[in-house]
Coordinates of C-alpha atoms in Angstrom, one line a residue:
M1 CA 26.4 14.7 17.6
A2 CA 23.7 17.0 16.2
I3 CA 20.6 14.8 17.4
R4 CA 23.4 15.6 21.4
S5 CA 24.0 19.7 20.6
L6 CA 19.9 19.4 20.2
A7 CA 18.6 18.0 23.0
I8 CA 20.7 20.0 25.4
L9 CA 19.8 23.0 23.3
A10 CA 16.7 22.0 24.0
I11 CA 17.6 20.9 28.1
G12 CA 19.1 25.0 28.2
L13 CA 16.5 26.8 26.9
A14 CA 13.5 24.5 29.2
A15 CA 15.5 25.3 31.9
S16 CA 15.9 29.1 31.8
T17 CA 12.6 30.4 31.0
A18 CA 11.5 27.8 33.5
A19 CA 13.4 29.4 35.8
V20 CA 11.8 32.8 34.3
A21 CA 8.7 31.3 35.6
Q22 CA 9.4 30.9 39.1
T23 CA 11.1 34.1 39.8
A24 CA 8.1 36.6 37.7
P25 CA 4.9 37.2 38.9
L26 CA 1.6 36.0 37.1
P27 CA 0.4 40.0 36.2
S28 CA -2.6 38.5 37.8
P29 CA -4.6 36.6 39.4
V30 CA -5.7 34.0 36.3
S31 CA -7.5 30.9 36.4
S32 CA -5.5 28.5 35.1
P33 CA -4.3 29.4 31.3
W34 CA -3.4 25.5 31.0
S35 CA -6.9 23.9 29.6
G36 CA -9.2 25.0 26.6
G37 CA -8.0 26.1 23.3
Y38 CA -5.2 27.4 21.4
V39 CA -3.3 28.1 18.2
G40 CA -0.6 28.7 17.6
V41 CA 2.5 29.4 14.6
T42 CA 6.0 27.8 15.0
V43 CA 9.1 27.8 13.9
G44 CA 12.3 25.8 13.5
G45 CA 14.7 23.3 12.0
A46 CA 15.3 19.9 11.2
F47 CA 17.7 17.0 9.8
G48 CA 17.5 13.6 9.3
S49 CA 20.4 10.6 8.0
R50 CA 19.7 6.8 5.9
N51 CA 21.1 5.0 3.3
V52 CA 20.4 4.3 0.0
G53 CA 20.9 1.0 -1.8
Y54 CA 20.3 0.4 -5.1
V55 CA 18.3 -2.7 -7.2
G56 CA 17.7 -3.7 -10.8
N57 CA 14.6 -4.4 -12.8
D58 CA 15.9 -6.0 -15.0
E59 CA 18.5 -8.9 -15.9
A60 CA 20.9 -5.9 -17.9
I61 CA 21.1 -3.3 -15.4
I62 CA 21.2 -6.0 -12.8
R63 CA 24.5 -7.0 -13.6
R64 CA 25.4 -3.5 -14.4
L65 CA 25.1 -2.8 -10.6
T66 CA 25.9 -5.9 -9.1
A67 CA 29.5 -5.9 -11.5
V68 CA 28.4 -9.3 -13.0
T69 CA 30.6 -8.1 -16.1
S70 CA 33.3 -9.0 -18.7
F71 CA 34.9 -6.0 -17.3
A72 CA 38.1 -6.0 -15.4
G73 CA 38.0 -5.1 -11.6
S74 CA 34.8 -4.3 -11.9
Q75 CA 33.0 -3.3 -8.6
P76 CA 28.8 -3.4 -7.6
I77 CA 27.7 0.0 -6.5
P78 CA 27.5 0.5 -3.0
R79 CA 24.8 1.3 -1.3
H80 CA 25.5 5.0 0.6
G81 CA 24.4 7.7 3.0
L82 CA 22.0 10.8 2.5
S83 CA 21.9 13.6 5.2
V84 CA 18.9 15.7 4.8
S85 CA 18.2 19.3 6.9
G86 CA 15.9 22.7 6.4
A87 CA 14.2 24.9 7.6
T88 CA 9.8 24.3 8.8
G89 CA 7.9 25.9 9.6
G90 CA 3.8 26.5 10.8
L91 CA 0.3 26.6 12.4
V92 CA -0.7 24.1 15.8
A93 CA -4.1 24.0 16.9
G94 CA -5.0 21.9 20.2
Y95 CA -7.1 21.5 23.6
D96 CA -5.7 20.9 27.3
W97 CA -8.0 19.8 29.9
R98 CA -6.0 20.3 33.2
S99 CA -6.2 17.9 36.8
G100 CA -4.6 19.5 39.7
N101 CA -1.1 19.3 37.7
I102 CA -1.8 16.7 35.2
V103 CA -2.6 18.2 32.2
A104 CA -3.9 15.6 29.4
G105 CA -4.5 17.7 25.8
L106 CA -4.1 16.5 21.9
V107 CA -2.4 19.8 19.4
A108 CA -2.4 19.2 15.5
D109 CA -0.1 21.2 14.4
L110 CA 0.1 21.4 10.0
N111 CA 3.9 22.0 8.3
I112 CA 6.0 23.5 5.3
T113 CA 9.7 22.8 4.9
S114 CA 12.9 23.3 3.3
L115 CA 14.3 20.1 3.9
A116 CA 16.6 17.7 1.7
G117 CA 19.2 16.5 0.6
R118 CA 21.5 13.9 -1.0
G119 CA 24.0 11.6 -1.6
S120 CA 25.7 9.1 -4.4
G121 CA 27.4 6.5 -4.6
T122 CA 31.2 5.9 -7.1
S123 CA 32.7 2.6 -7.8
V124 CA 35.1 1.2 -10.5
L125 CA 33.0 0.3 -14.1
R126 CA 36.4 -0.9 -14.9
A127 CA 39.7 -0.4 -13.8
P128 CA 41.2 1.7 -13.9
S129 CA 39.7 4.4 -15.1
F130 CA 36.2 3.7 -15.8
T131 CA 34.1 4.4 -12.6
H132 CA 30.0 4.6 -12.6
T133 CA 27.9 6.8 -10.3
A134 CA 24.1 6.2 -8.8
T135 CA 23.0 9.2 -7.6
A136 CA 19.8 10.0 -4.9
Q137 CA 18.0 12.8 -3.9
Q138 CA 15.5 13.2 -1.5
R139 CA 13.1 16.5 -0.1
I140 CA 10.3 16.7 2.4
G141 CA 7.4 19.3 1.1
W142 CA 5.0 19.1 3.9
W143 CA 4.3 17.3 7.6
T144 CA 2.0 16.9 10.0
T145 CA 0.8 15.3 12.6
L146 CA -2.1 14.4 15.5
R147 CA -1.1 13.8 18.6
G148 CA -1.5 13.6 22.1
R149 CA -0.2 15.6 25.5
F150 CA 0.6 14.6 28.6
G151 CA 2.0 16.7 31.0
I152 CA 3.3 17.7 34.5
V153 CA 2.7 22.2 35.7
A154 CA 5.8 23.3 37.2
S155 CA 3.8 26.5 38.3
E156 CA 1.2 27.8 36.9
R157 CA 4.3 29.0 34.6
A158 CA 5.0 26.1 33.8
L159 CA 4.5 23.1 31.6
F160 CA 6.4 20.3 30.7
Y161 CA 5.2 17.0 28.9
A162 CA 5.2 14.4 26.4
T163 CA 4.2 13.8 23.6
A164 CA 3.6 11.7 20.9
G165 CA 1.0 10.6 17.7
I166 CA 0.4 9.6 13.3
A167 CA 2.3 11.9 11.0
L168 CA 2.0 12.6 7.2
A169 CA 4.3 14.3 5.3
E170 CA 4.6 14.8 1.4
V171 CA 7.7 13.2 0.4
R172 CA 9.7 13.5 -3.3
N173 CA 12.6 10.5 -4.0
S174 CA 14.6 11.0 -7.7
S175 CA 17.9 9.1 -8.7
S176 CA 20.4 9.1 -11.3
Y177 CA 23.2 7.1 -12.4
R178 CA 25.9 7.8 -15.4
F179 CA 29.5 6.9 -16.4
D180 CA 31.8 8.7 -15.9
G181 CA 34.5 8.4 -18.7
P182 CA 37.2 8.8 -20.1
G183 CA 35.1 8.9 -23.5
G184 CA 33.6 5.8 -24.7
T185 CA 29.9 3.9 -24.5
V186 CA 28.5 1.6 -21.9
S187 CA 25.3 -0.1 -23.1
G188 CA 24.0 -3.2 -21.9
G189 CA 20.7 -5.5 -24.0
L190 CA 18.6 -9.0 -23.0
P191 CA 15.4 -9.4 -22.8
G192 CA 13.8 -7.5 -19.9
G193 CA 15.5 -4.3 -20.9
S194 CA 18.1 -2.9 -22.2
Y195 CA 20.4 0.9 -21.9
N196 CA 23.3 3.2 -23.5
C197 CA 24.8 5.3 -22.0
T198 CA 27.5 7.1 -24.4
A199 CA 27.5 10.1 -23.0
P200 CA 30.7 10.1 -19.7
G201 CA 28.8 12.4 -16.8
I202 CA 25.9 12.8 -18.1
P203 CA 22.8 10.4 -16.3
C204 CA 21.4 7.9 -19.0
F205 CA 19.3 7.2 -16.0
T206 CA 17.3 9.7 -15.1
G207 CA 13.0 8.7 -12.3
S208 CA 11.1 10.0 -9.8
Q209 CA 8.6 9.2 -7.6
S210 CA 6.7 11.0 -4.8
G211 CA 3.8 10.6 -2.6
V212 CA 1.9 11.0 0.3
K213 CA 3.6 8.7 3.9
F214 CA 2.9 7.6 7.0
G215 CA 4.5 6.4 9.9
F216 CA 5.1 8.8 13.9
A217 CA 5.7 11.2 16.0
A218 CA 7.1 11.6 19.6
G219 CA 9.0 14.6 21.1
I220 CA 9.3 16.6 24.8
G221 CA 8.2 19.8 25.0
T222 CA 7.7 23.0 27.2
E223 CA 5.6 25.7 27.2
I224 CA 5.7 29.5 29.5
S225 CA 2.6 31.4 30.4
L226 CA 3.4 34.3 29.2
D227 CA -0.2 35.7 30.8
A228 CA -3.6 34.7 30.7
Q229 CA -3.4 33.9 27.2
W230 CA 0.0 34.6 25.7
S231 CA 3.0 31.6 25.9
V232 CA 5.8 30.4 24.1
S233 CA 7.0 27.1 23.6
V234 CA 10.5 25.0 23.3
E235 CA 9.6 21.8 21.6
Y236 CA 11.6 18.1 19.8
L237 CA 10.5 15.5 17.9
Y238 CA 11.3 13.0 16.2
V239 CA 9.4 11.4 13.0
R240 CA 9.0 8.5 11.5
L241 CA 7.5 7.5 8.8
A242 CA 7.0 5.0 5.9
H243 CA 9.7 3.3 3.9
S244 CA 10.4 5.3 0.2
T245 CA 11.6 3.9 -3.2
A246 CA 12.2 6.2 -7.0
T247 CA 12.3 4.0 -10.1
A248 CA 15.3 5.6 -12.5
A249 CA 14.6 4.3 -16.7
A250 CA 16.9 4.5 -19.3
V251 CA 17.4 7.5 -20.8
T252 CA 17.8 5.5 -24.1
V253 CA 17.7 2.3 -25.6
V254 CA 20.5 -0.5 -28.2
A255 CA 17.3 -0.8 -30.2
P256 CA 14.8 1.2 -31.3
G257 CA 11.3 -1.3 -30.2
D258 CA 13.5 -2.5 -26.7
P259 CA 11.8 -1.5 -23.2
P260 CA 14.2 0.8 -21.3
S261 CA 15.9 -1.3 -18.4
T262 CA 15.4 0.0 -14.3
Y263 CA 16.3 -0.1 -11.3
R264 CA 14.7 1.0 -8.1
A265 CA 16.2 3.5 -5.9
S266 CA 15.5 2.6 -2.3
F267 CA 15.8 5.0 0.2
G268 CA 13.8 3.0 3.9
A269 CA 11.9 4.6 6.6
T270 CA 11.7 8.7 6.3
D271 CA 13.2 10.1 9.7
F272 CA 14.2 12.7 11.0
H273 CA 14.5 15.1 13.6
T274 CA 13.3 18.6 14.2
G275 CA 13.6 21.1 17.0
R276 CA 11.1 24.0 17.4
I277 CA 9.7 27.1 19.4
G278 CA 6.2 28.6 19.4
L279 CA 4.5 31.2 20.3
I280 CA 1.0 30.5 21.4
R281 CA -2.8 32.2 21.2
R282 CA -5.4 30.0 24.5
F283 CA -9.1 30.8 23.8

């Protein structure tokens, strides 16, 4: 629904601005506004969703996460959804070449964003009242693309284009695990690792991981010339980056000297949709 709404909004904006371009005359005869270099600023929103799963790295936590325990009615921690959303804004620069009504060019952008979200999965730890929960969080700090774009000049005031290229982004993941009570102790210890969860509702596993992920970006857009130097743009872009994870370790262990148990939260591919408007200065 969100993707459809964003697409409808982009198409509506493009149609309305194109209609204005067809009816409003240029202030004065100028050379082609769709060739040469340009710089600009953009602002908009972004959103995405993904599924998170959990895999133990040692036998003790594997048994807990997969419900291989002596507890009656114990259930494994389920995969769950995680939705991210936020604002985005940045700088753009590029260069276009025009031949007739065909425009080809290169464009690069650098953006900061508040794109972030969290999700959790809860299941029965011990029937009827004990449960346990794993939580995952993700945040995108910045993202950048380098793309080609290919367009058609609908009029001297309107350019419609498609674009695709490479993308990079800083991805920050974190995860935690807790048992939800009532009061008691949940622990496990085997040669590969141990953990000791003694406070209901307080995470007894935590961890985070961040890094730059590589992927691709593709989308469509329109640019409307205001005069020989200034134009406005409306653009939809889909960004898909490589898989990302986070490793969480036990905060406390059963006995001093035990290696802490660890598990890995798998976030899958990091992808998101963006809708942006821009103000462009050509030179």
